[in-house]
Short mmCIF file of N, CA, C and O in Angstrom, two decimals:
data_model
loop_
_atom_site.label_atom_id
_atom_site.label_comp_id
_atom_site.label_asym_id
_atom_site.label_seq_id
_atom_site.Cartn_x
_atom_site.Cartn_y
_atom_site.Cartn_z
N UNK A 1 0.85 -1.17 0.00
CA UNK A 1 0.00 0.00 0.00
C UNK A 1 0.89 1.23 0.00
O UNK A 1 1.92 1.37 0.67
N UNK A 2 0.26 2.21 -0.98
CA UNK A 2 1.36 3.47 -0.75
C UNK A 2 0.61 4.42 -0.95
O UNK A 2 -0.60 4.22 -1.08
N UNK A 3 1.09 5.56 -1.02
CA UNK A 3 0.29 7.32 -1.03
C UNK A 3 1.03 7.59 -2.06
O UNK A 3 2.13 7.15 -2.37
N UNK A 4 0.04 8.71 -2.83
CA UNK A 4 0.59 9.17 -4.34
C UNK A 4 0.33 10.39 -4.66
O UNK A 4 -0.30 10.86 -3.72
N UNK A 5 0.48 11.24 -5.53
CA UNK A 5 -0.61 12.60 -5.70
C UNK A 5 -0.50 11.98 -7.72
O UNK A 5 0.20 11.05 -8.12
N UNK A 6 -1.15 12.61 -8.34
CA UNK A 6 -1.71 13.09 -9.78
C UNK A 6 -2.16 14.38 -9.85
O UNK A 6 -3.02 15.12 -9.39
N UNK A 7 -1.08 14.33 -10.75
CA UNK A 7 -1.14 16.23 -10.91
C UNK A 7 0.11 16.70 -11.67
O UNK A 7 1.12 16.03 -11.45
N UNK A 8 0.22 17.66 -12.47
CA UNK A 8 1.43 17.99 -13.41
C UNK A 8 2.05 18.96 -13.01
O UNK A 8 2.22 18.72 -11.81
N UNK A 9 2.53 19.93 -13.23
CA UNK A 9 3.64 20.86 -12.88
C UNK A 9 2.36 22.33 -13.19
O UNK A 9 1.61 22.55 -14.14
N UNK A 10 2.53 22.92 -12.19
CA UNK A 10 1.42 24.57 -12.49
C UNK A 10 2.10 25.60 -12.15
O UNK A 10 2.35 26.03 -11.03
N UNK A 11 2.47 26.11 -13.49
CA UNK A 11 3.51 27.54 -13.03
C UNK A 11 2.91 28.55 -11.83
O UNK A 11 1.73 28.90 -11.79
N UNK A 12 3.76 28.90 -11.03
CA UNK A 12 3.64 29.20 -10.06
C UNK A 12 2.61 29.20 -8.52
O UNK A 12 2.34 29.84 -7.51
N UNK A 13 2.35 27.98 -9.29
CA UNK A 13 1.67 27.18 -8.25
C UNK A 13 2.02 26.27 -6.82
O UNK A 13 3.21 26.00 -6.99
N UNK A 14 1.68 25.76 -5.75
CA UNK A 14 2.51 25.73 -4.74
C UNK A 14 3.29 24.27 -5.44
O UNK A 14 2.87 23.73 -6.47
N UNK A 15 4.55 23.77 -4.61
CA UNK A 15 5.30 22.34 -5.16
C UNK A 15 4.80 21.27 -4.00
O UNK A 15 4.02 21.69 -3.14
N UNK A 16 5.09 20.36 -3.99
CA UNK A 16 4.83 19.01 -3.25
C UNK A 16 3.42 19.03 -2.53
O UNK A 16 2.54 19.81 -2.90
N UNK A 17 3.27 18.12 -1.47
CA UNK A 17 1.95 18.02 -0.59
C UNK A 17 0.82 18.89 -1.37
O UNK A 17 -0.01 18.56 -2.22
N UNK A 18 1.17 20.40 -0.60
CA UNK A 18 0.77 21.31 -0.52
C UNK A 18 -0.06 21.44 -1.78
O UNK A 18 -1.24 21.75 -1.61
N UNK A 19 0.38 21.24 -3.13
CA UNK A 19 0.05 22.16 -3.97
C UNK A 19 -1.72 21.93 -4.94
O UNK A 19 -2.24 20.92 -5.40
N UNK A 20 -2.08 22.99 -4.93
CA UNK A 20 -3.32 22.90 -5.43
C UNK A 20 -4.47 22.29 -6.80
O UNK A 20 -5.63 22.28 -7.20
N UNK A 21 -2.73 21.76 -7.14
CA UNK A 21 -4.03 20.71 -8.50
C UNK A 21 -3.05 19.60 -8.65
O UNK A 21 -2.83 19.06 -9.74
N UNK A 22 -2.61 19.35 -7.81
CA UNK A 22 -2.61 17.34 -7.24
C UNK A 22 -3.52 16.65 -6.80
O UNK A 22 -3.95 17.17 -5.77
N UNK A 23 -4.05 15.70 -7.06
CA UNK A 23 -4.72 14.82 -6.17
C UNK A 23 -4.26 13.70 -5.25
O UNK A 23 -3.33 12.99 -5.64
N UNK A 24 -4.71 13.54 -4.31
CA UNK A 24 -3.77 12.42 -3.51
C UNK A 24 -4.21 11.20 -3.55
O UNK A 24 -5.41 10.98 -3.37
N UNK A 25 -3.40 10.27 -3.76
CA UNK A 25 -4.09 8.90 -3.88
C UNK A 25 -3.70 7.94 -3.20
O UNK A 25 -2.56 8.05 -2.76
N UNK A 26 -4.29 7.00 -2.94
CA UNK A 26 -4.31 5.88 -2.09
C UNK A 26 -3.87 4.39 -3.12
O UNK A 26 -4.82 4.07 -3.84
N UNK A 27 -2.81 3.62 -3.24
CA UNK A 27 -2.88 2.11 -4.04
C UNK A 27 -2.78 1.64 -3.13
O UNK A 27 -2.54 2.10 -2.01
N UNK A 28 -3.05 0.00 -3.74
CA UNK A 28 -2.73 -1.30 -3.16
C UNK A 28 -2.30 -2.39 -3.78
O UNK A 28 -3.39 -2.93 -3.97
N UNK A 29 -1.69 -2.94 -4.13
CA UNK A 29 -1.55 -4.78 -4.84
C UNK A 29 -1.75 -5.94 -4.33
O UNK A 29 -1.03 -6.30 -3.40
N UNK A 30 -2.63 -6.65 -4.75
CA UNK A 30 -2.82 -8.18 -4.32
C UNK A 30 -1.72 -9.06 -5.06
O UNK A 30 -1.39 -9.23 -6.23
N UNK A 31 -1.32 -9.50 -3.89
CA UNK A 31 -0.42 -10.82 -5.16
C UNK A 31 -0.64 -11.78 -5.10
O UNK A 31 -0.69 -11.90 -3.87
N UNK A 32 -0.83 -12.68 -5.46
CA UNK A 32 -0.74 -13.88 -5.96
C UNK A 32 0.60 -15.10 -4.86
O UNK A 32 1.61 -14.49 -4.53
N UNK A 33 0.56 -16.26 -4.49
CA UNK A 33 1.07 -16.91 -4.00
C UNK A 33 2.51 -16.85 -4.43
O UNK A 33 3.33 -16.89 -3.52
N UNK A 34 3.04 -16.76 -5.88
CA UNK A 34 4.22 -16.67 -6.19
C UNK A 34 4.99 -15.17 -6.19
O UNK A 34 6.16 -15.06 -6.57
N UNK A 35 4.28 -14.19 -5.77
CA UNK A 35 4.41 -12.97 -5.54
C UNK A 35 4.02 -12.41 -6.69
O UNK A 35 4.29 -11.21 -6.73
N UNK A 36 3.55 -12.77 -7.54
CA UNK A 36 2.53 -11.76 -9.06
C UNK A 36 1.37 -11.01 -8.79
O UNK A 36 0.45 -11.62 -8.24
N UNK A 37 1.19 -9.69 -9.08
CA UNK A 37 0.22 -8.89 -8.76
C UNK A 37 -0.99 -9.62 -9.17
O UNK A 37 -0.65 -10.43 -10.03
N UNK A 38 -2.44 -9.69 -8.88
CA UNK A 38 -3.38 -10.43 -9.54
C UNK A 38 -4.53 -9.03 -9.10
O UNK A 38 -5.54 -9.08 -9.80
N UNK A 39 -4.54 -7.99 -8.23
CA UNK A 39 -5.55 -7.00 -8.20
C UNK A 39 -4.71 -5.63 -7.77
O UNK A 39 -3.62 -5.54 -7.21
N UNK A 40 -5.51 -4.71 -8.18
CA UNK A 40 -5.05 -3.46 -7.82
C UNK A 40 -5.92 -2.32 -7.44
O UNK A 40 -6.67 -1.85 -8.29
N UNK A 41 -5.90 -1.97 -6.54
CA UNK A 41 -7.34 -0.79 -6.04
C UNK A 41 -6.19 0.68 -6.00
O UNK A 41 -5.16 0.87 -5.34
N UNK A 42 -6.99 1.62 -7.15
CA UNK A 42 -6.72 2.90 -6.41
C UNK A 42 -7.43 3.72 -6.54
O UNK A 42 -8.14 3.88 -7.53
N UNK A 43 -7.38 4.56 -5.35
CA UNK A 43 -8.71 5.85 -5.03
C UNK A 43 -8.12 6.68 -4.89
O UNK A 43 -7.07 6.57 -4.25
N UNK A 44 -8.56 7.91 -5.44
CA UNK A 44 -8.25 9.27 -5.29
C UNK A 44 -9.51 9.81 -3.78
O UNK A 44 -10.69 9.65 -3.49
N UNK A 45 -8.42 10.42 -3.26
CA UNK A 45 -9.08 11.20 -1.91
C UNK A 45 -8.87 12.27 -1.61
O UNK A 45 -8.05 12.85 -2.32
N UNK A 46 -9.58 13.15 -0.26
CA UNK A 46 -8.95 14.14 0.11
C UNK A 46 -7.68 14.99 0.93
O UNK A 46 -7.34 16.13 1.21
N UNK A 47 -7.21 13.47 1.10
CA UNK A 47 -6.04 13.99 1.84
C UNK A 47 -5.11 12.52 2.35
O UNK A 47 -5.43 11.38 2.01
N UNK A 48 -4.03 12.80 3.15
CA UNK A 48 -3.85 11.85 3.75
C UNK A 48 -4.06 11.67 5.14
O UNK A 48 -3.60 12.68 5.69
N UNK A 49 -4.63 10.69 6.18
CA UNK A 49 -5.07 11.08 7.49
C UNK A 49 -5.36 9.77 7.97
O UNK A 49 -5.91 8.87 7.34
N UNK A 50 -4.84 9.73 9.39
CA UNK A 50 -5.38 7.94 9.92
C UNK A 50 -7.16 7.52 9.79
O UNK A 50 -7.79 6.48 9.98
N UNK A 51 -7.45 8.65 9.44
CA UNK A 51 -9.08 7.56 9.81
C UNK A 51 -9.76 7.95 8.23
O UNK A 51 -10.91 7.75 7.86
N UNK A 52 -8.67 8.52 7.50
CA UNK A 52 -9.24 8.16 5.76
C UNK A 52 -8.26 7.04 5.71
O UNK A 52 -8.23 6.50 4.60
N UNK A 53 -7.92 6.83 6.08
CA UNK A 53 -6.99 5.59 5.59
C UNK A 53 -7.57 3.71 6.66
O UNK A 53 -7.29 2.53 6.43
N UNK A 54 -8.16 4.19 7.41
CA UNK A 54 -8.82 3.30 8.31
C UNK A 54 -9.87 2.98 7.40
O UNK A 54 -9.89 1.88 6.85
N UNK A 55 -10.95 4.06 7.15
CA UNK A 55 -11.91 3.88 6.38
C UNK A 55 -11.50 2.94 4.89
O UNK A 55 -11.90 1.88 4.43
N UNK A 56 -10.67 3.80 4.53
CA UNK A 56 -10.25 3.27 3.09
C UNK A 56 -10.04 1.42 3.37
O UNK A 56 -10.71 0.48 2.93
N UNK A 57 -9.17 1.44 4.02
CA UNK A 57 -8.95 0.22 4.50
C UNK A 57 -10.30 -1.23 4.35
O UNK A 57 -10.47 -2.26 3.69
N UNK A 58 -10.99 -0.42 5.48
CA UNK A 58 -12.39 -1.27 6.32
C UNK A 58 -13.33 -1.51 4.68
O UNK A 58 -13.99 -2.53 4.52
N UNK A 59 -13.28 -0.73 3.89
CA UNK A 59 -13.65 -0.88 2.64
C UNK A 59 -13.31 -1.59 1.52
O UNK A 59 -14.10 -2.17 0.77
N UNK A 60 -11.83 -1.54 1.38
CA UNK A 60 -11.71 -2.31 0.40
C UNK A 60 -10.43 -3.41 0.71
O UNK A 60 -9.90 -4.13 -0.14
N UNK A 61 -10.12 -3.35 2.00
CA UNK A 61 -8.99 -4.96 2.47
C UNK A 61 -9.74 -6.06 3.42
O UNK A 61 -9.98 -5.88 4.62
N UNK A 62 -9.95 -6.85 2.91
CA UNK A 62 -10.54 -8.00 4.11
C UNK A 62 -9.22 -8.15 5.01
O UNK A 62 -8.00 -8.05 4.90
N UNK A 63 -10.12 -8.42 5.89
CA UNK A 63 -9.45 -8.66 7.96
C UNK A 63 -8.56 -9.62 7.34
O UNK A 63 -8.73 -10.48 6.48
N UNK A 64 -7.42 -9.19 8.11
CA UNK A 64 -6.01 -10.10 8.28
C UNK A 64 -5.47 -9.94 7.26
O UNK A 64 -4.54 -10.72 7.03
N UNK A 65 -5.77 -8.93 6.24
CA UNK A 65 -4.33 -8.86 5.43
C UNK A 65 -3.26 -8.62 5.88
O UNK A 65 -3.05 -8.71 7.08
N UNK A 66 -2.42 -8.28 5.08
CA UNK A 66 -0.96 -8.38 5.01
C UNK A 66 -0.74 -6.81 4.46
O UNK A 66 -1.22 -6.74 3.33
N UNK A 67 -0.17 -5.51 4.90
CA UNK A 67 0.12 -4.54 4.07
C UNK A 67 1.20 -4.05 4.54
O UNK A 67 1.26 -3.59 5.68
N UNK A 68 2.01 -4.07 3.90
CA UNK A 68 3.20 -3.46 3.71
C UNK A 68 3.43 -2.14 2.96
O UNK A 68 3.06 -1.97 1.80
N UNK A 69 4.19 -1.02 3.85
CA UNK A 69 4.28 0.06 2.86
C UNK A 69 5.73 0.57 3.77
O UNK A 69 6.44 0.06 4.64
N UNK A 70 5.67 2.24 2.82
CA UNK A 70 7.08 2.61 3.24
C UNK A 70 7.01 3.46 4.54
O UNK A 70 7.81 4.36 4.78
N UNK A 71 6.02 3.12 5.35
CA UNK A 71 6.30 3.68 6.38
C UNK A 71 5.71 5.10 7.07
O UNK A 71 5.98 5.65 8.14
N UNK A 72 4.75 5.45 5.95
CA UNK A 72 3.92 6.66 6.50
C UNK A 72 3.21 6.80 7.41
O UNK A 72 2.08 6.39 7.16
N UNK A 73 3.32 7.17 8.30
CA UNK A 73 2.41 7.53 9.90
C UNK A 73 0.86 7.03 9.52
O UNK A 73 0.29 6.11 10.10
N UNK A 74 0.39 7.67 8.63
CA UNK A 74 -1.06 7.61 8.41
C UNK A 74 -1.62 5.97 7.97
O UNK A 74 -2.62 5.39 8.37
N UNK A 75 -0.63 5.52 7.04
CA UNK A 75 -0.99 4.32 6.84
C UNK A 75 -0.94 3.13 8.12
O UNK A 75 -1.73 2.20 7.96
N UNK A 76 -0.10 3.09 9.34
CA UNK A 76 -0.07 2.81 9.90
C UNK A 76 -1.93 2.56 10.63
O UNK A 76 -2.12 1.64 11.42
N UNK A 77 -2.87 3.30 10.30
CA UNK A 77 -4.45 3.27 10.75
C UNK A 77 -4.64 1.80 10.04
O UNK A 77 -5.87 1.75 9.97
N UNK A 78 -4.22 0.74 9.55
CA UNK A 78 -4.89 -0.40 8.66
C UNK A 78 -5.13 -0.97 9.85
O UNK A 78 -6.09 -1.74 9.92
N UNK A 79 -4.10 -0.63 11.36
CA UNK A 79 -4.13 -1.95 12.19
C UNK A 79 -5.59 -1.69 12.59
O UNK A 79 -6.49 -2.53 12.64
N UNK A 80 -5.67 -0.36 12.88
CA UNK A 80 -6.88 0.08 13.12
C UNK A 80 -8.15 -0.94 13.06
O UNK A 80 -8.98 -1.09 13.95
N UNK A 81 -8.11 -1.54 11.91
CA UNK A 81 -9.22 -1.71 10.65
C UNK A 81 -8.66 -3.22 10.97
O UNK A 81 -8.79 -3.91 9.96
N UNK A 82 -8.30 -3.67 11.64
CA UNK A 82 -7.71 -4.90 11.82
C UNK A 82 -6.99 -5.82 10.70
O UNK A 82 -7.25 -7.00 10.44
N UNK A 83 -6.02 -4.97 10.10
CA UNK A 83 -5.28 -5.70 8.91
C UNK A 83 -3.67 -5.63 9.60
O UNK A 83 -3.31 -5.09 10.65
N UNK A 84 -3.22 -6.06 9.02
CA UNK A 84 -1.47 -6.27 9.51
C UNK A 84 -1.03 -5.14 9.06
O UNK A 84 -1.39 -4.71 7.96
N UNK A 85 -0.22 -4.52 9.82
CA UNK A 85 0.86 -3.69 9.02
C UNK A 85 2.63 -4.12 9.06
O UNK A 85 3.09 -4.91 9.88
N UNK A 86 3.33 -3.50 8.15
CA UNK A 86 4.30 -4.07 8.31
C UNK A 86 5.54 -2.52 7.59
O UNK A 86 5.62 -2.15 6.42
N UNK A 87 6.06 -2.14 8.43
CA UNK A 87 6.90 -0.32 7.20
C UNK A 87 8.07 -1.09 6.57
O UNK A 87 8.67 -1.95 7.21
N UNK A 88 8.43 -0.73 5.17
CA UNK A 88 9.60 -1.81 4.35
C UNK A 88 10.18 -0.20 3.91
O UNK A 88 9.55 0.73 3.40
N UNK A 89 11.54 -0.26 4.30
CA UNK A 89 12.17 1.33 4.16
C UNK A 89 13.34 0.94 3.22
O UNK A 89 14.50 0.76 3.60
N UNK A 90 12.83 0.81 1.73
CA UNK A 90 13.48 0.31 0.94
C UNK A 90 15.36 1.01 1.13
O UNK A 90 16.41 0.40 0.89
N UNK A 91 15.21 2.19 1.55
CA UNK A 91 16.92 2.82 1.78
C UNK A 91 17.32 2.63 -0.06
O UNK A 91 18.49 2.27 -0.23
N UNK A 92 16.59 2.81 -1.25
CA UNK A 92 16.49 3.46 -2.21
C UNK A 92 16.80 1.90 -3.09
O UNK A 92 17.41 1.90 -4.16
N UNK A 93 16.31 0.65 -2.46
CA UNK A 93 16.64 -0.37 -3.56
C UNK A 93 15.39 -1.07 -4.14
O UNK A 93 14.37 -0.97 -3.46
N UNK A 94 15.34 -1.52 -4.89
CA UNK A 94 14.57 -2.01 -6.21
C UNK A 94 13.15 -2.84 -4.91
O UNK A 94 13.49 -3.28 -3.81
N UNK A 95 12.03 -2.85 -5.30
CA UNK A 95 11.50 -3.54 -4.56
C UNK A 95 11.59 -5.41 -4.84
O UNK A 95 11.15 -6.19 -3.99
N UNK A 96 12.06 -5.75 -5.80
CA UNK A 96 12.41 -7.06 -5.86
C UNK A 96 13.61 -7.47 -5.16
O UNK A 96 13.68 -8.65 -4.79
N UNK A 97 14.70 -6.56 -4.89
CA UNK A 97 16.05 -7.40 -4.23
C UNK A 97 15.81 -6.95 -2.56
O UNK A 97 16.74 -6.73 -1.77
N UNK A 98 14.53 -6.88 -2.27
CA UNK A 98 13.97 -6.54 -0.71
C UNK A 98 13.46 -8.33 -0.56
O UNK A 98 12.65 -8.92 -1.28
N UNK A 99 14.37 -8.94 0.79
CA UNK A 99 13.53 -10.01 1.03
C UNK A 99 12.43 -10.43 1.46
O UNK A 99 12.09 -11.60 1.28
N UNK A 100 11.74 -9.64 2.06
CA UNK A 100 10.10 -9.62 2.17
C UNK A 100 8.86 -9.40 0.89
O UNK A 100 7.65 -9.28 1.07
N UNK A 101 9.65 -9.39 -0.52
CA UNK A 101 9.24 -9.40 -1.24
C UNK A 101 8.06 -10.45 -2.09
O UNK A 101 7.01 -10.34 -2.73
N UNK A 102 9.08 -11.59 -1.58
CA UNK A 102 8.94 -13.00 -2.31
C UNK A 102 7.65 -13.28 -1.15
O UNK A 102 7.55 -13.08 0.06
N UNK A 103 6.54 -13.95 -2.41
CA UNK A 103 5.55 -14.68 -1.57
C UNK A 103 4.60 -14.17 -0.87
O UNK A 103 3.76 -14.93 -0.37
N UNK A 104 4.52 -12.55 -0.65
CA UNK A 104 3.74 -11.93 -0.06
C UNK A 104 2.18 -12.08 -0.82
O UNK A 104 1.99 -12.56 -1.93
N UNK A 105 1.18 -11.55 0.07
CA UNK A 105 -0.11 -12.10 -0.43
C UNK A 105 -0.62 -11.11 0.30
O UNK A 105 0.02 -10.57 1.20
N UNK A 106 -1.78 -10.80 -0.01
CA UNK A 106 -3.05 -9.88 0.02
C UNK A 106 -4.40 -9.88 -0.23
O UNK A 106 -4.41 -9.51 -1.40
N UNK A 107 -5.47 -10.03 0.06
CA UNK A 107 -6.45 -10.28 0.10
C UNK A 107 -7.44 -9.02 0.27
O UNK A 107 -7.48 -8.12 1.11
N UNK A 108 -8.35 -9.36 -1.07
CA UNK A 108 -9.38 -8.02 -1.36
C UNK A 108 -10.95 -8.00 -0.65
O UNK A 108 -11.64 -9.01 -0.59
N UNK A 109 -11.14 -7.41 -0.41
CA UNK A 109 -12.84 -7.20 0.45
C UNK A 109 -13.75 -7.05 -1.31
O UNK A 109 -13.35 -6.43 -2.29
N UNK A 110 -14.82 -7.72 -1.17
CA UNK A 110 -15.90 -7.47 -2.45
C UNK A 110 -16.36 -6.36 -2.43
O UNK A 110 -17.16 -6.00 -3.30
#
């Protein structure tokens, strides 16, 4: 699971977080037993925050997943929502030569 924005460059418009025609988004990946993506959920929201991200959660991860991300405070709300969390602080390497990579699994709510 990770946080994202969509949005292009707006002359003199504000830069990062802040700026006024980004949107912020929420992904996720299901994988598959051999570690192959097999689903992908993403929502555009209003922000980032523990109890949009709880919500987000309680909505679209069934209980006892598995989510792994890089560690953002806010995402940390899944435990909330009773899913696993787990922060993977890649320190700038490929997400395949990370050993928690292999085999991970995820499970989607209908």
């Amino acid at each position: 699971m990770d946080d994202s924005y969509l949005g292009g460059e707006l002359p003199g418009g504000t830069a990062g977080r802040g700026s006024e025609n980004k949107i912020p988004i929420v992904a996720a990946v299901s994988l598959n037993e051999a570690g192959h993506p097999i689903h992908v959920r993403i929502t555009a929201g209003s922000g980032f925050c523990s109890e949009a991200i709880a919500e987000w959660t309680k909505r679209h991860l069934m209980p006892d997943s598995q989510v792994p991300s890089d560690g953002l405070a806010c995402i940390r709300a899944v435990t909330t929502a009773n899913r696993h969390h787990k922060s993977v602080v890649t320190g700038g390497k490929h997400p395949n030569d990370l050993p928690q990579s292999a085999g991970s699994t995820g499970c989607w709510a209908t």
